[in-house]
Structures are given as structure tokens and as C-alpha cells.
Amino acid sequence: MKPVVLTDTNLVGSALKWNCHYLQETLGNNLCTVYLSKTHKFKYFDVNQTKKCDNDFSPPTEKVLMKFQEFAKHLKSWEEGDRRLYMQQLLNEKILNSSQLVNDILTFNWSWIRRQQKQNNWGPLTANLLMISTQGNVTPAHFDNQQNVFAQIYGYKRFILFPPEDYDKLYPHPVWHPHDRQSQVDFENPDYTKFPKFREIKGHEAVLGPGDVLYLPLYWWHHVESLCQTQYTTSLTFWYKAGPTHGSSVTTMYPLEGYQKMAIMRNVEKMLVETLKDVNEVGPLLRAILEGRYT
Ligand SMILES: CCC[C@@H](CC(=O)O)C(=O)C(=O)O
Ligand SMILES: [Zn+2]
């Protein structure tokens, strides 16, 4: 599975008119999920895992509910130096009370994407996330465990992509950490002492514009930034469950692929956390297995 940019799917043709004015009319006073950040980075964290960090974890972003009207006002008046906003709202019954918007969604090229889902043996569609970002926002490098068909609607987004096997160069946080699945490396100021193999990293760049679609396979790393050609950018994800062929009775082919090894490493870590109970015992036990025996 490799990422690919498609420019002729017309997947979200009916959404290319979703500018701020149109969304104010159709989303109106619905409350939407908006993240706020003091920096340009919006590093995801799982709030349910913060307790394992014996409270030395400081959340890099704040999640608020904001009326779309208010969000739109901030978006239009935003200037460098203002706190950055990133709306990330699921297209669900909470906000789909406008027949116009529902009709636009029904007019997506569902036959095309359903064909992709079938031919690639993906599981069910789990979420469509509507994202509206102030210019210059960055989603730092991470991977997801779902298949993603990423549709760009307005403005330009730059992706830097790395295969799952670059796991050892991107040093993800431990699986029990709030930043699970996110790289520890600050791409703008890498600590080569802590993360020496990051020096060897080589990424694949893709810039998406309105109407472009990126197939982002599960476990592929991505660093994403909203370029500054426009005041804001708008995107929509189509996330699908990975599908039954991963880890089912279908005969496993060897050598294993990068994403399969990633799943194995994550399972080993999770099993150790589960068994040892104390996350601080996982490192020493893994070192005891490795040192003098496998290194
Ligand atoms: C919350 C999702 C953010 C998105 C990246 C981006 O557009 O900033 C991403 O990581 C993905 O679509 O998987
Ligand atoms: Zn992602």
C-alpha cells in the first residue's frame, strides 16, 4: 500500500463551494469542535492517557466548542500573532441540520469511493472529519490506524509522507503516552542526540489543492501544514477501518510489511504495559531482553 494523489475523482465536487459564507449559512449557530494553540503546531493528544504521565504532561492545545459564526469571525480577522484556531468537526447529526449541506454530501462521488473501499477490502467508513485551519497551522508527524482518503476543498496543504518502516527514525512516543502515534521529533528543531536516526529520514512531499484527493494508507507517517496562499484551508477526511485482511485467517505473506511490524511492536508494548502495570518497568525489561543478547 502506497500513498497516491488523485486529481480527477470529483469526490467532493459538491463541496468546492463550501467557503466561509456558505458554511455560515448552512452551519450557522451549530456548536463545532475547535482546537486552540499558542503555537502553530496542533499535536494531537489522547486526554484519556494523560493520567499515566504522573501529571508532567502539559496539553499543547485547548479543545473548545464554538458556534460556527464565531469561528468564522475569528477566521476572517485572524492575523499573525493571534492565537491559532483549527476547527475539526465530525460531519454528524449534530451539525447536519441544513438540507443544503446534506444534499452536498449526498452528491459526493460515493460510487467512486465505495468502489475503492470494495476493491481494497477496507472496512466500514468510520468518520468524515471537516477541518478548517488558519493559515500556517501544522499537524506534526504522526500515523493513524485507519485508511484515509483525504479530500482538499479550499486552500493548499503540504504533506510530508514517510513509510511505516521509518518507525525507527521517527521515534514515536510510547503507546501509553497521551501523544501515542505521534513522533517525538520536533521537525523544526530536531534533537539529533536523542534521535540520531532522524538524520537519515527522507520524506515524500505532496501539495494538495482544491479538488485533489490523497489516499493515505494506514500507518503511513504524515506531517501536514496549511500553506499561506489563502487565509484558511478546508479539508475533509474519509476514514475507513483497516479491513479484515489485516491479522485474520488470510495466509500471512513473508517477509512481513512495515505496517505489520509496526502493529507487532505496538502489541508487544501494549502487552508489557498490561502485564507489568507500571509503565516505568517496560523500558528496563525490554533492555534486559536486548542488551548483550540481541545488540
Ligand atoms: C485531525 C486530522 C488532521 C489531518 C492533518 C491535517 O489536515 O492537518 C490528519 O492527520 C489526517 O487527516 O489523518
Ligand atoms: Zn493523521
GROMACS .gro file of C-alpha atoms and ligand atoms in nm:
model
  309
    1MET     CA    1   0.000   0.000   0.000
    2LYS     CA    2   0.144   0.333  -0.110
    3PRO     CA    3   0.002   0.689  -0.091
    4VAL     CA    4  -0.128   0.837  -0.415
    5VAL     CA    5  -0.262   1.181  -0.513
    6LEU     CA    6  -0.565   1.176  -0.742
    7THR     CA    7  -0.677   1.493  -0.918
    8ASP     CA    8  -0.982   1.374  -1.114
    9THR     CA    9  -1.204   1.184  -0.868
   10ASN     CA   10  -1.460   1.463  -0.825
   11LEU     CA   11  -1.506   1.303  -0.482
   12VAL     CA   12  -1.613   1.628  -0.314
   13GLY     CA   13  -1.701   1.839  -0.619
   14SER     CA   14  -2.021   1.949  -0.447
   15ALA     CA   15  -1.817   2.083  -0.153
   16LEU     CA   16  -1.590   2.309  -0.355
   17LYS     CA   17  -1.840   2.588  -0.287
   18TRP     CA   18  -1.802   2.539   0.094
   19ASN     CA   19  -1.648   2.879   0.156
   20CYS     CA   20  -1.688   3.068   0.482
   21HIS     CA   21  -2.002   3.249   0.375
   22TYR     CA   22  -2.177   2.932   0.257
   23LEU     CA   23  -2.082   2.742   0.572
   24GLN     CA   24  -2.205   3.030   0.789
   25GLU     CA   25  -2.540   2.994   0.614
   26THR     CA   26  -2.555   2.615   0.641
   27LEU     CA   27  -2.372   2.552   0.970
   28GLY     CA   28  -2.496   2.875   1.126
   29ASN     CA   29  -2.509   2.859   1.501
   30ASN     CA   30  -2.415   2.494   1.537
   31LEU     CA   31  -2.151   2.433   1.801
   32CYS     CA   32  -1.833   2.299   1.640
   33THR     CA   33  -1.517   2.146   1.792
   34VAL     CA   34  -1.228   2.392   1.764
   35TYR     CA   35  -0.870   2.345   1.888
   36LEU     CA   36  -0.673   2.649   2.003
   37SER     CA   37  -0.295   2.659   2.012
   38LYS     CA   38  -0.042   2.916   2.132
   39THR     CA   39   0.198   2.795   1.863
   40HIS     CA   40   0.145   2.694   1.500
   41LYS     CA   41   0.158   2.325   1.599
   42PHE     CA   42  -0.154   2.118   1.670
   43LYS     CA   43  -0.005   1.798   1.812
   44TYR     CA   44  -0.286   1.551   1.887
   45PHE     CA   45  -0.308   1.401   2.237
   46ASP     CA   46  -0.539   1.146   2.395
   47VAL     CA   47  -0.682   1.308   2.705
   48ASN     CA   48  -0.763   0.961   2.846
   49GLN     CA   49  -0.391   0.877   2.866
   50THR     CA   50  -0.274   1.191   3.046
   51LYS     CA   51  -0.306   1.028   3.391
   52LYS     CA   52  -0.031   0.775   3.310
   53CYS     CA   53   0.211   1.069   3.278
   54ASP     CA   54   0.210   1.146   3.652
   55ASN     CA   55   0.086   1.498   3.568
   56ASP     CA   56   0.402   1.628   3.397
   57PHE     CA   57   0.212   1.638   3.067
   58SER     CA   58   0.109   1.987   2.955
   59PRO     CA   59  -0.157   1.979   2.679
   60PRO     CA   60  -0.024   2.169   2.373
   61THR     CA   61  -0.374   2.264   2.255
   62GLU     CA   62  -0.707   2.350   2.411
   63LYS     CA   63  -1.033   2.198   2.278
   64VAL     CA   64  -1.340   2.424   2.285
   65LEU     CA   65  -1.694   2.421   2.143
   66MET     CA   66  -1.757   2.731   1.934
   67LYS     CA   67  -2.055   2.847   1.729
   68PHE     CA   68  -1.956   2.833   1.363
   69GLN     CA   69  -2.047   3.202   1.328
   70GLU     CA   70  -1.793   3.291   1.597
   71PHE     CA   71  -1.529   3.064   1.444
   72ALA     CA   72  -1.586   3.226   1.102
   73LYS     CA   73  -1.541   3.572   1.256
   74HIS     CA   74  -1.204   3.471   1.406
   75LEU     CA   75  -1.104   3.310   1.079
   76LYS     CA   76  -1.165   3.620   0.871
   77SER     CA   77  -0.999   3.860   1.112
   78TRP     CA   78  -0.705   3.631   1.201
   79GLU     CA   79  -0.359   3.792   1.190
   80GLU     CA   80  -0.008   3.663   1.260
   81GLY     CA   81   0.036   3.673   1.636
   82ASP     CA   82  -0.328   3.590   1.710
   83ARG     CA   83  -0.396   3.256   1.879
   84ARG     CA   84  -0.436   2.997   1.607
   85LEU     CA   85  -0.757   2.801   1.554
   86TYR     CA   86  -0.820   2.466   1.397
   87MET     CA   87  -1.181   2.350   1.356
   88GLN     CA   88  -1.202   1.970   1.341
   89GLN     CA   89  -1.567   1.870   1.341
   90LEU     CA   90  -1.721   1.534   1.253
   91LEU     CA   91  -1.994   1.557   0.988
   92ASN     CA   92  -2.259   1.406   1.212
   93GLU     CA   93  -2.620   1.457   1.311
   94LYS     CA   94  -2.518   1.738   1.549
   95ILE     CA   95  -2.430   1.972   1.265
   96LEU     CA   96  -2.616   1.826   0.968
   97ASN     CA   97  -2.942   2.012   1.009
   98SER     CA   98  -2.922   2.202   0.680
   99SER     CA   99  -3.078   2.029   0.380
  100GLN     CA  100  -2.836   2.216   0.152
  101LEU     CA  101  -2.532   2.074   0.329
  102VAL     CA  102  -2.687   1.725   0.346
  103ASN     CA  103  -2.759   1.746  -0.024
  104ASP     CA  104  -2.397   1.844  -0.099
  105ILE     CA  105  -2.277   1.541   0.099
  106LEU     CA  106  -2.521   1.311  -0.079
  107THR     CA  107  -2.376   1.443  -0.405
  108PHE     CA  108  -2.019   1.337  -0.321
  109ASN     CA  109  -1.882   1.077  -0.564
  110TRP     CA  110  -1.984   0.791  -0.333
  111SER     CA  111  -1.985   0.533  -0.614
  112TRP     CA  112  -1.614   0.601  -0.677
  113ILE     CA  113  -1.507   0.580  -0.313
  114ARG     CA  114  -1.730   0.279  -0.243
  115ARG     CA  115  -1.553   0.106  -0.533
  116GLN     CA  116  -1.215   0.186  -0.371
  117GLN     CA  117  -1.344   0.055  -0.038
  118LYS     CA  118  -1.457  -0.272  -0.201
  119GLN     CA  119  -1.154  -0.327  -0.427
  120ASN     CA  120  -0.908  -0.260  -0.144
  121ASN     CA  121  -1.101  -0.461   0.109
  122TRP     CA  122  -1.134  -0.172   0.355
  123GLY     CA  123  -1.372  -0.196   0.648
  124PRO     CA  124  -1.665   0.043   0.701
  125LEU     CA  125  -1.646   0.423   0.672
  126THR     CA  126  -1.596   0.544   1.031
  127ALA     CA  127  -1.579   0.923   1.003
  128ASN     CA  128  -1.582   1.228   0.784
  129LEU     CA  129  -1.390   1.500   0.964
  130LEU     CA  130  -1.435   1.856   0.835
  131MET     CA  131  -1.121   2.058   0.903
  132ILE     CA  132  -1.083   2.434   0.870
  133SER     CA  133  -0.740   2.567   0.962
  134THR     CA  134  -0.596   2.917   0.992
  135GLN     CA  135  -0.304   2.959   0.752
  136GLY     CA  136   0.032   2.818   0.863
  137ASN     CA  137  -0.106   2.563   1.111
  138VAL     CA  138   0.094   2.239   1.132
  139THR     CA  139  -0.022   1.891   1.232
  140PRO     CA  140   0.312   1.735   1.338
  141ALA     CA  141   0.427   1.395   1.211
  142HIS     CA  142   0.214   1.101   1.323
  143PHE     CA  143   0.041   0.792   1.187
  144ASP     CA  144  -0.321   0.677   1.209
  145ASN     CA  145  -0.454   0.324   1.224
  146GLN     CA  146  -0.726   0.375   0.965
  147GLN     CA  147  -0.724   0.405   0.588
  148ASN     CA  148  -0.768   0.772   0.493
  149VAL     CA  149  -0.900   0.925   0.172
  150PHE     CA  150  -0.814   1.290   0.231
  151ALA     CA  151  -1.003   1.546   0.018
  152GLN     CA  152  -0.876   1.906  -0.011
  153ILE     CA  153  -1.158   2.157  -0.055
  154TYR     CA  154  -1.009   2.509  -0.021
  155GLY     CA  155  -0.653   2.639   0.002
  156TYR     CA  156  -0.336   2.428  -0.015
  157LYS     CA  157  -0.197   2.168   0.224
  158ARG     CA  158   0.158   2.035   0.213
  159PHE     CA  159   0.207   1.675   0.322
  160ILE     CA  160   0.543   1.515   0.400
  161LEU     CA  161   0.492   1.138   0.396
  162PHE     CA  162   0.707   0.855   0.537
  163PRO     CA  163   0.650   0.477   0.511
  164PRO     CA  164   0.558   0.281   0.825
  165GLU     CA  165   0.908   0.127   0.835
  166ASP     CA  166   1.053   0.471   0.915
  167TYR     CA  167   0.927   0.398   1.269
  168ASP     CA  168   1.288   0.372   1.393
  169LYS     CA  169   1.377   0.716   1.252
  170LEU     CA  170   1.068   0.897   1.379
  171TYR     CA  171   1.075   0.779   1.743
  172PRO     CA  172   0.705   0.767   1.829
  173HIS     CA  173   0.601   0.835   2.191
  174PRO     CA  174   0.534   0.517   2.395
  175VAL     CA  175   0.192   0.358   2.327
  176TRP     CA  176   0.067   0.450   2.677
  177HIS     CA  177   0.162   0.822   2.630
  178PRO     CA  178  -0.105   1.087   2.550
  179HIS     CA  179   0.097   1.152   2.230
  180ASP     CA  180   0.077   0.786   2.126
  181ARG     CA  181   0.118   0.759   1.745
  182GLN     CA  182   0.292   1.099   1.728
  183SER     CA  183   0.665   1.141   1.652
  184GLN     CA  184   0.874   1.280   1.940
  185VAL     CA  185   1.097   1.465   1.693
  186ASP     CA  186   1.043   1.841   1.656
  187PHE     CA  187   1.093   1.876   1.280
  188GLU     CA  188   1.183   2.245   1.321
  189ASN     CA  189   1.448   2.180   1.587
  190PRO     CA  190   1.542   1.809   1.588
  191ASP     CA  191   1.739   1.679   1.887
  192TYR     CA  192   1.989   1.460   1.700
  193THR     CA  193   2.145   1.343   2.027
  194LYS     CA  194   1.820   1.189   2.144
  195PHE     CA  195   1.700   1.096   1.794
  196PRO     CA  196   2.016   1.023   1.588
  197LYS     CA  197   1.844   0.815   1.319
  198PHE     CA  198   1.625   1.113   1.229
  199ARG     CA  199   1.926   1.235   1.028
  200GLU     CA  200   1.864   0.955   0.777
  201ILE     CA  201   1.497   1.041   0.720
  202LYS     CA  202   1.375   1.114   0.367
  203GLY     CA  203   1.014   1.218   0.306
  204HIS     CA  204   0.783   1.227   0.006
  205GLU     CA  205   0.620   1.569  -0.047
  206ALA     CA  206   0.268   1.622  -0.182
  207VAL     CA  207   0.089   1.958  -0.204
  208LEU     CA  208  -0.289   1.925  -0.233
  209GLY     CA  209  -0.512   2.195  -0.384
  210PRO     CA  210  -0.891   2.222  -0.417
  211GLY     CA  211  -1.040   1.900  -0.557
  212ASP     CA  212  -0.723   1.694  -0.502
  213VAL     CA  213  -0.755   1.368  -0.310
  214LEU     CA  214  -0.473   1.187  -0.125
  215TYR     CA  215  -0.503   0.818  -0.041
  216LEU     CA  216  -0.310   0.787   0.285
  217PRO     CA  217  -0.265   0.419   0.379
  218LEU     CA  218  -0.289   0.323   0.747
  219TYR     CA  219   0.033   0.353   0.946
  220TRP     CA  220   0.192   0.592   0.690
  221TRP     CA  221   0.351   0.884   0.874
  222HIS     CA  222   0.243   1.234   0.774
  223HIS     CA  223   0.339   1.588   0.866
  224VAL     CA  224   0.077   1.832   0.736
  225GLU     CA  225   0.078   2.210   0.704
  226SER     CA  226  -0.172   2.464   0.576
  227LEU     CA  227   0.010   2.684   0.326
  228CYS     CA  228  -0.030   3.060   0.334
  229GLN     CA  229  -0.167   3.122  -0.018
  230THR     CA  230  -0.509   3.160   0.148
  231GLN     CA  231  -0.632   3.297   0.483
  232TYR     CA  232  -0.751   2.947   0.579
  233THR     CA  233  -0.773   2.594   0.437
  234THR     CA  234  -1.064   2.348   0.429
  235SER     CA  235  -1.030   1.968   0.404
  236LEU     CA  236  -1.247   1.661   0.458
  237THR     CA  237  -1.126   1.313   0.558
  238PHE     CA  238  -1.292   0.982   0.474
  239TRP     CA  239  -1.160   0.738   0.736
  240TYR     CA  240  -1.217   0.364   0.682
  241LYS     CA  241  -1.141   0.078   0.920
  242ALA     CA  242  -0.832  -0.111   0.806
  243GLY     CA  243  -1.027  -0.412   0.686
  244PRO     CA  244  -1.039  -0.783   0.775
  245THR     CA  245  -0.731  -0.888   0.573
  246HIS     CA  246  -0.505  -0.740   0.843
  247GLY     CA  247  -0.449  -1.012   1.103
  248SER     CA  248  -0.725  -1.253   1.004
  249SER     CA  249  -0.716  -1.612   0.874
  250VAL     CA  250  -0.593  -1.495   0.530
  251THR     CA  251  -0.247  -1.652   0.495
  252THR     CA  252   0.026  -1.411   0.606
  253MET     CA  253   0.284  -1.340   0.338
  254TYR     CA  254   0.652  -1.320   0.437
  255PRO     CA  255   0.863  -1.112   0.468
  256LEU     CA  256   0.618  -0.903   0.669
  257GLU     CA  257   0.547  -0.548   0.554
  258GLY     CA  258   0.642  -0.236   0.751
  259TYR     CA  259   0.292  -0.172   0.878
  260GLN     CA  260   0.263  -0.533   1.005
  261LYS     CA  261   0.588  -0.498   1.202
  262MET     CA  262   0.459  -0.171   1.342
  263ALA     CA  263   0.143  -0.346   1.461
  264ILE     CA  264   0.356  -0.621   1.623
  265MET     CA  265   0.578  -0.367   1.804
  266ARG     CA  266   0.272  -0.182   1.932
  267ASN     CA  267   0.115  -0.507   2.054
  268VAL     CA  268   0.435  -0.606   2.239
  269GLU     CA  269   0.445  -0.265   2.410
  270LYS     CA  270   0.074  -0.281   2.499
  271MET     CA  271   0.108  -0.638   2.635
  272LEU     CA  272   0.403  -0.530   2.854
  273VAL     CA  273   0.215  -0.226   2.989
  274GLU     CA  274  -0.083  -0.451   3.060
  275THR     CA  275   0.130  -0.717   3.233
  276LEU     CA  276   0.378  -0.501   3.422
  277LYS     CA  277   0.112  -0.245   3.525
  278ASP     CA  278   0.390   0.012   3.586
  279VAL     CA  279   0.486   0.187   3.259
  280ASN     CA  280   0.829   0.265   3.407
  281GLU     CA  281   0.913  -0.107   3.409
  282VAL     CA  282   0.863  -0.151   3.033
  283GLY     CA  283   1.197   0.007   2.929
  284PRO     CA  284   1.417  -0.185   3.174
  285LEU     CA  285   1.251  -0.515   3.083
  286LEU     CA  286   1.296  -0.455   2.708
  287ARG     CA  287   1.659  -0.354   2.769
  288ALA     CA  288   1.715  -0.675   2.970
  289ILE     CA  289   1.590  -0.874   2.672
  290LEU     CA  290   1.806  -0.678   2.424
  291GLU     CA  291   2.137  -0.591   2.588
  292GLY     CA  292   2.416  -0.839   2.538
  293ARG     CA  293   2.174  -1.073   2.362
  294TYR     CA  294   2.030  -0.901   2.054
  295THR     CA  295   2.259  -0.595   2.035
  296LIG     C1  296  -0.715   1.565   1.274
  296LIG     C2  297  -0.663   1.522   1.141
  296LIG     C3  298  -0.558   1.617   1.086
  296LIG     C4  299  -0.505   1.570   0.948
  296LIG     C5  300  -0.384   1.653   0.906
  296LIG     C6  301  -0.425   1.796   0.872
  296LIG     O1  302  -0.501   1.807   0.775
  296LIG     O2  303  -0.386   1.886   0.946
  296LIG     C7  304  -0.457   1.425   0.960
  296LIG     O3  305  -0.362   1.396   1.027
  296LIG     C8  306  -0.532   1.319   0.891
  296LIG     O4  307  -0.623   1.351   0.811
  296LIG     O5  308  -0.501   1.199   0.917
  297ZN      ZN  309  -0.343   1.186   1.050
   0.00000   0.00000   0.00000
